[in-house]
PDB file of C-alpha atoms in Angstrom:
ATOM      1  CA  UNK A   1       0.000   0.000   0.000  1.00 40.00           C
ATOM      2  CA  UNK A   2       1.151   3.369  -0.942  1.00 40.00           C
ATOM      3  CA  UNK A   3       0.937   6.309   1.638  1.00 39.00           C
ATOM      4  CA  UNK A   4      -0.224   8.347  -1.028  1.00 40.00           C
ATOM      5  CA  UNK A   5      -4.085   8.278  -1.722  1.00 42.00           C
ATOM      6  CA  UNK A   6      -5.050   5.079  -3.250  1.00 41.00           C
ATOM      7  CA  UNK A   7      -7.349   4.272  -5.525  1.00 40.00           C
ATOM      8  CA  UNK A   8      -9.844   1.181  -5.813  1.00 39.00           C
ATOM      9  CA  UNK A   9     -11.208  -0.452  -8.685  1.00 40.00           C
ATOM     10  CA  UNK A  10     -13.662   1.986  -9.571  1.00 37.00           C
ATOM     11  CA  UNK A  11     -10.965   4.661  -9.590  1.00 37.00           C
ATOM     12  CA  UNK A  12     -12.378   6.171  -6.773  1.00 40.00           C
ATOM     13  CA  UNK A  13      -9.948   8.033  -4.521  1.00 55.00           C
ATOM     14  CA  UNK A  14      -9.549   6.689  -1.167  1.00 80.00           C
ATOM     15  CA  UNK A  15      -7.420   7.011   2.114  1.00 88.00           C
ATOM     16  CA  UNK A  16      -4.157   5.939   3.237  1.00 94.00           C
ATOM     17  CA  UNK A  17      -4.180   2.560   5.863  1.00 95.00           C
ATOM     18  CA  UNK A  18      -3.008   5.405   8.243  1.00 96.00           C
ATOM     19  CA  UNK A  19      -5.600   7.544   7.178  1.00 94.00           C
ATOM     20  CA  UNK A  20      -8.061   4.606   8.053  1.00 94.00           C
ATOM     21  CA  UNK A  21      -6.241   3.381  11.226  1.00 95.00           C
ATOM     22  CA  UNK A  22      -6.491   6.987  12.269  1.00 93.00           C
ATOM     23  CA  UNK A  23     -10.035   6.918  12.187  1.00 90.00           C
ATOM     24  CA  UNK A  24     -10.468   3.432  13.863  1.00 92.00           C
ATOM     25  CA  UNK A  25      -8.402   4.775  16.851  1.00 91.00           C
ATOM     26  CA  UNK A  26     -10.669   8.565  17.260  1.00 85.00           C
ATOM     27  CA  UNK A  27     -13.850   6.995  16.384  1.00 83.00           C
ATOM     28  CA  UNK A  28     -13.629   3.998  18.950  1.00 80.00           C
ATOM     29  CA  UNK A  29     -13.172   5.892  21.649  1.00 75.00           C
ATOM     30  CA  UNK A  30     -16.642   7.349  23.112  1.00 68.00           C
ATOM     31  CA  UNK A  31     -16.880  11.325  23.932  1.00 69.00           C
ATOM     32  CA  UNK A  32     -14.941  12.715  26.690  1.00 71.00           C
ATOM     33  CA  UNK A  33     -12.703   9.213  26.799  1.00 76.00           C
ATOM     34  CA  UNK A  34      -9.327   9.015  26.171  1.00 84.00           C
ATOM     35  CA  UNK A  35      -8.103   7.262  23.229  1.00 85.00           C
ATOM     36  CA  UNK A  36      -5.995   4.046  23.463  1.00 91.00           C
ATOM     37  CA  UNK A  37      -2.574   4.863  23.231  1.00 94.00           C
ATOM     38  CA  UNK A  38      -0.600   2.473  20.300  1.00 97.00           C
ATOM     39  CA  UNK A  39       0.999   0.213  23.219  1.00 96.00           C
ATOM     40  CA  UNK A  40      -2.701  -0.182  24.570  1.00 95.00           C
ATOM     41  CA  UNK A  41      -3.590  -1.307  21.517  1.00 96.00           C
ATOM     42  CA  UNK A  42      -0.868  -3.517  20.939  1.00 96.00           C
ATOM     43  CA  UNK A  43      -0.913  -5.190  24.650  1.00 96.00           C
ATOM     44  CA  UNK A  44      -4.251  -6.307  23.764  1.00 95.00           C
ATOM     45  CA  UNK A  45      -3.572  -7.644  20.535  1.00 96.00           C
ATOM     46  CA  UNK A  46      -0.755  -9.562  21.862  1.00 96.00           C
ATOM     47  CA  UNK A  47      -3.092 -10.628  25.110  1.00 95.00           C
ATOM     48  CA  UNK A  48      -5.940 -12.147  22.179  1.00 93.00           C
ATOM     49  CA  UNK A  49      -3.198 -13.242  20.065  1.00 91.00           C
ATOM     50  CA  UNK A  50      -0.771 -15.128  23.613  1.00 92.00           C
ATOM     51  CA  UNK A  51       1.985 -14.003  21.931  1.00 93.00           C
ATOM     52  CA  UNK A  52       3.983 -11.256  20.868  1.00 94.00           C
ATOM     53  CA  UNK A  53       2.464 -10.273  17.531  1.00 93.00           C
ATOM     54  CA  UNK A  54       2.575  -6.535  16.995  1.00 97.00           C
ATOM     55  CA  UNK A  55       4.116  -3.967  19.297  1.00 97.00           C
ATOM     56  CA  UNK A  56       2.859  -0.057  19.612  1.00 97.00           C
ATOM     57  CA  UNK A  57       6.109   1.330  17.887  1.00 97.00           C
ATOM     58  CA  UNK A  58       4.616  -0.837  14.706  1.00 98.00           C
ATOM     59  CA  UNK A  59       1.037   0.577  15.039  1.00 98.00           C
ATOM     60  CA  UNK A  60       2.518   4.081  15.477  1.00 98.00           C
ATOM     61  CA  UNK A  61       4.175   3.968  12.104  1.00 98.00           C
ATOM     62  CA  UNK A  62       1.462   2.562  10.782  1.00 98.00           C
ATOM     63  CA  UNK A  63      -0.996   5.210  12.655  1.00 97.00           C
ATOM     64  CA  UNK A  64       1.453   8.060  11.205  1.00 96.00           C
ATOM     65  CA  UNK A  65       2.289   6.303   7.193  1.00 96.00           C
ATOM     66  CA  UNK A  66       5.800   5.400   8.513  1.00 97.00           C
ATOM     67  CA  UNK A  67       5.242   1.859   7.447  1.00 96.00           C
ATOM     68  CA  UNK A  68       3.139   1.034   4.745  1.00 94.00           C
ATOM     69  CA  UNK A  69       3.178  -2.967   3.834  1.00 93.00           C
ATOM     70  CA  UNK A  70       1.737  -4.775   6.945  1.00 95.00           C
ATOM     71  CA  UNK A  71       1.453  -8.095   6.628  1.00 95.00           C
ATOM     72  CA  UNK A  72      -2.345  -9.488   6.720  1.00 96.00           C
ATOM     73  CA  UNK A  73      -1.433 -10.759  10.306  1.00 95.00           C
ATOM     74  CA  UNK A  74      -1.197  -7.630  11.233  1.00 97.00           C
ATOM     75  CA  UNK A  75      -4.096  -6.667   9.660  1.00 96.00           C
ATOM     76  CA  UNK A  76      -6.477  -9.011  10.807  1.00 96.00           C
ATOM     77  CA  UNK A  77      -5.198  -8.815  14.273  1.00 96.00           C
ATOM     78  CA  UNK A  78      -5.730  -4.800  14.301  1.00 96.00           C
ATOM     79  CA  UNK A  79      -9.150  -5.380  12.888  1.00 94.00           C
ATOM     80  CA  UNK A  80     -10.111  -7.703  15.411  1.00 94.00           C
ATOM     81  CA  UNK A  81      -8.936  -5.112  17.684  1.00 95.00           C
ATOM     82  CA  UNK A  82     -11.410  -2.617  16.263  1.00 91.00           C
ATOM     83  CA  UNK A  83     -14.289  -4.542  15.557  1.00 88.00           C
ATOM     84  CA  UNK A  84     -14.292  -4.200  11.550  1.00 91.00           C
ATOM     85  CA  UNK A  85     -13.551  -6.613   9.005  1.00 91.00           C
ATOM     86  CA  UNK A  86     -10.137  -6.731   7.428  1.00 93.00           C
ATOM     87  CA  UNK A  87     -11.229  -5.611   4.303  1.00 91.00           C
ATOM     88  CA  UNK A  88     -11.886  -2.343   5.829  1.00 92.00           C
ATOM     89  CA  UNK A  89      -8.371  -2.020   5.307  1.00 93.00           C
ATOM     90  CA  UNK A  90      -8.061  -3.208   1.743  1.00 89.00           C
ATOM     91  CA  UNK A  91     -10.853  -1.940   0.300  1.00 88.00           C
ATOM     92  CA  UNK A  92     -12.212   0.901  -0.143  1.00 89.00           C
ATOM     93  CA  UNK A  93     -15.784   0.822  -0.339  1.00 90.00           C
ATOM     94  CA  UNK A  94     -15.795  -1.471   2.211  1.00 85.00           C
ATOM     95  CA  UNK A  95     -13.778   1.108   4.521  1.00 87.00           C
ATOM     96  CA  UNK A  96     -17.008   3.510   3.177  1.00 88.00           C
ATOM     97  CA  UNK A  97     -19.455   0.729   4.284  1.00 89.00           C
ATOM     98  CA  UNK A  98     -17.558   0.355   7.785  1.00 87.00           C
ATOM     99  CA  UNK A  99     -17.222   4.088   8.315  1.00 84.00           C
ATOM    100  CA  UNK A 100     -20.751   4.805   8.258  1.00 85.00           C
ATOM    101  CA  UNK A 101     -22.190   1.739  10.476  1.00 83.00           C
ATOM    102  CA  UNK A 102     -19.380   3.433  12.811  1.00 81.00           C
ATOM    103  CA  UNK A 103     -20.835   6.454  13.053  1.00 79.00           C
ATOM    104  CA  UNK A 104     -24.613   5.005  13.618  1.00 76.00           C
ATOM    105  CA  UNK A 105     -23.306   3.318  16.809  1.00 73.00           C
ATOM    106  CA  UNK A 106     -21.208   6.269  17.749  1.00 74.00           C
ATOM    107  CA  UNK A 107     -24.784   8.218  17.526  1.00 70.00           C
ATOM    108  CA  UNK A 108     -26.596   5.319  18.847  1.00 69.00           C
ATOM    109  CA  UNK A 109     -24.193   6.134  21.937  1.00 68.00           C
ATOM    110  CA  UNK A 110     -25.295   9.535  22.312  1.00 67.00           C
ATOM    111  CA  UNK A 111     -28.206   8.906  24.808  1.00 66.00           C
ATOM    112  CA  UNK A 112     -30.674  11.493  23.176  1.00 72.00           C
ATOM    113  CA  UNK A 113     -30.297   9.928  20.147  1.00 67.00           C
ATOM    114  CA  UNK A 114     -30.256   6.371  21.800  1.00 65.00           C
ATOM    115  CA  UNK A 115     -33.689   7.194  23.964  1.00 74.00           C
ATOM    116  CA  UNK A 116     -35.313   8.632  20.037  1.00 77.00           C
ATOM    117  CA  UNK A 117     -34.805   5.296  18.607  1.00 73.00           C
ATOM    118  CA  UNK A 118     -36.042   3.160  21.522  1.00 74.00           C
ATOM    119  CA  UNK A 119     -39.216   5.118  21.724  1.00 80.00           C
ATOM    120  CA  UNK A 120     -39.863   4.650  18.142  1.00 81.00           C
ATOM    121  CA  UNK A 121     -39.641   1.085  18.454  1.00 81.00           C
ATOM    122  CA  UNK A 122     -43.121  -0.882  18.516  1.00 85.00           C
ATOM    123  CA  UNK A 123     -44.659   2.317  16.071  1.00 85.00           C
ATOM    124  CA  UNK A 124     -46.109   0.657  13.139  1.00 89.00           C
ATOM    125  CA  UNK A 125     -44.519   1.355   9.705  1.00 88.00           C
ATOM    126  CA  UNK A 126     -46.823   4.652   8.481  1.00 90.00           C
ATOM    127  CA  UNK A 127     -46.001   6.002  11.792  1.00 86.00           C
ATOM    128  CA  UNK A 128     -42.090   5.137  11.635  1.00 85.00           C
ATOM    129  CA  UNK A 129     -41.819   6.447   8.062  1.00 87.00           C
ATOM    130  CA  UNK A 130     -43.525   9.952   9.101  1.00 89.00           C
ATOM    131  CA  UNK A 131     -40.824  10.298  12.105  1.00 87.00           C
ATOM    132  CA  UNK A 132     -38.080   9.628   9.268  1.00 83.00           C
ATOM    133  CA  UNK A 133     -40.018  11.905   6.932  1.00 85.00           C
ATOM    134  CA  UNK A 134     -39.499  14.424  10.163  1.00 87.00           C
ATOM    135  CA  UNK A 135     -35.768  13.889  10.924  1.00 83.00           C
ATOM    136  CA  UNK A 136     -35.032  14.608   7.232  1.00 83.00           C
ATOM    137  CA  UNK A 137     -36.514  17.387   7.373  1.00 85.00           C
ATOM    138  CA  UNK A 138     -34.653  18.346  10.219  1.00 83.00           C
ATOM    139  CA  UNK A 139     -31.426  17.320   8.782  1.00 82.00           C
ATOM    140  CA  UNK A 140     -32.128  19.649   5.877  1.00 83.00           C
ATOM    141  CA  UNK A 141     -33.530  22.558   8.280  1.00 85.00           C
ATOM    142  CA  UNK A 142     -29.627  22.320   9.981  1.00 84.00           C
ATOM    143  CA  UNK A 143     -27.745  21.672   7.074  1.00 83.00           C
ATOM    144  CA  UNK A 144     -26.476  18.047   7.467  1.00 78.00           C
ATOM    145  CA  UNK A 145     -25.920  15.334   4.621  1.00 72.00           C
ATOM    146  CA  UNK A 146     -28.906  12.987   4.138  1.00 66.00           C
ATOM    147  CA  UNK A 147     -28.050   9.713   5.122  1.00 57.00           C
ATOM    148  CA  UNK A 148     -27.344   7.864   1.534  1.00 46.00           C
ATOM    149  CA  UNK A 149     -28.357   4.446   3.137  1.00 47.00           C
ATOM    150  CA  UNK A 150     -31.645   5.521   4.615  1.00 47.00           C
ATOM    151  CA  UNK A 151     -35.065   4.434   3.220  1.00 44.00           C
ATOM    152  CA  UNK A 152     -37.809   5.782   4.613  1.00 42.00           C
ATOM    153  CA  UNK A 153     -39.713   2.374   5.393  1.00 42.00           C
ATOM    154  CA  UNK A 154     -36.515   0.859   7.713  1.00 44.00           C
ATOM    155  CA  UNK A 155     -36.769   2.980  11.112  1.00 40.00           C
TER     156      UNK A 155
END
């Protein structure tokens, strides 16, 4: 892997593994919580793993595009870590895919937007599909992207 931008088959410009790895480590870590540190990251690993597989020197030059070519062990084992699939870090749309379940459960661990969804549950589906016609039109009142991956029938 290059630490320029790559590229996937589409030709569609993507990140950098550090780029991605980056964004595992700040998005993993709920609000107002520190963020592992690399040798955090890499005692656990090696914990899972009952050996020593990676150390936190190696995921810092990873984190920071120092080192480019991990091997797939190293992959899989830092994906584990985080929860994602390996192909998060090999392909791109996947990463896209990954990214934006991540940031559902990082809003699904905001409590206000936690306690919106429970209460919703049990509505039937006309109901449901008015309160997503509403939060659209909310998002749109504020500004913010439209969810790509929402239809209006799955709330």
């Amino acid at each position: 892997m290059s630490s320029a931008t790559e590229h996937d088959a589409g030709g569609q410009a993507g990140r950098t593994l550090a780029q991605k790895l980056d964004h595992l480590f700040e998005t993993s870590t709920p609000k107002g919580q520190k963020a592992p540190s690399h040798e955090d990251v890499a005692a656990a690993i090696n914990i899972a793993a009952g050996e020593r597989a990676i150390s936190g020197a190696y995921i810092w030059q990873l984190r920071t595009g120092r080192k480019t070519n991990p091997t797939m062990k190293h992959l899989e084992a830092l994906a584990r870590y985080f929860g994602v699939s390996p192909a998060y870090f090999l392909d791109n749309e996947q990463a896209q895919r990954i990214d934006e379940q991540l940031a559902l459960l990082q809003a699904l661990k905001e409590s206000d937007v936690r306690n919106i969804a429970l209460r919703a549950h049990g509505l039937s589906d006309s109901s449901r599909q008015t309160l997503a016609g509403v939060v659209s039109h909310l998002r749109k009142l504020e500004g913010l992207q439209e969810d790509p991956d929402s239809h209006s029938g799955d709330a």
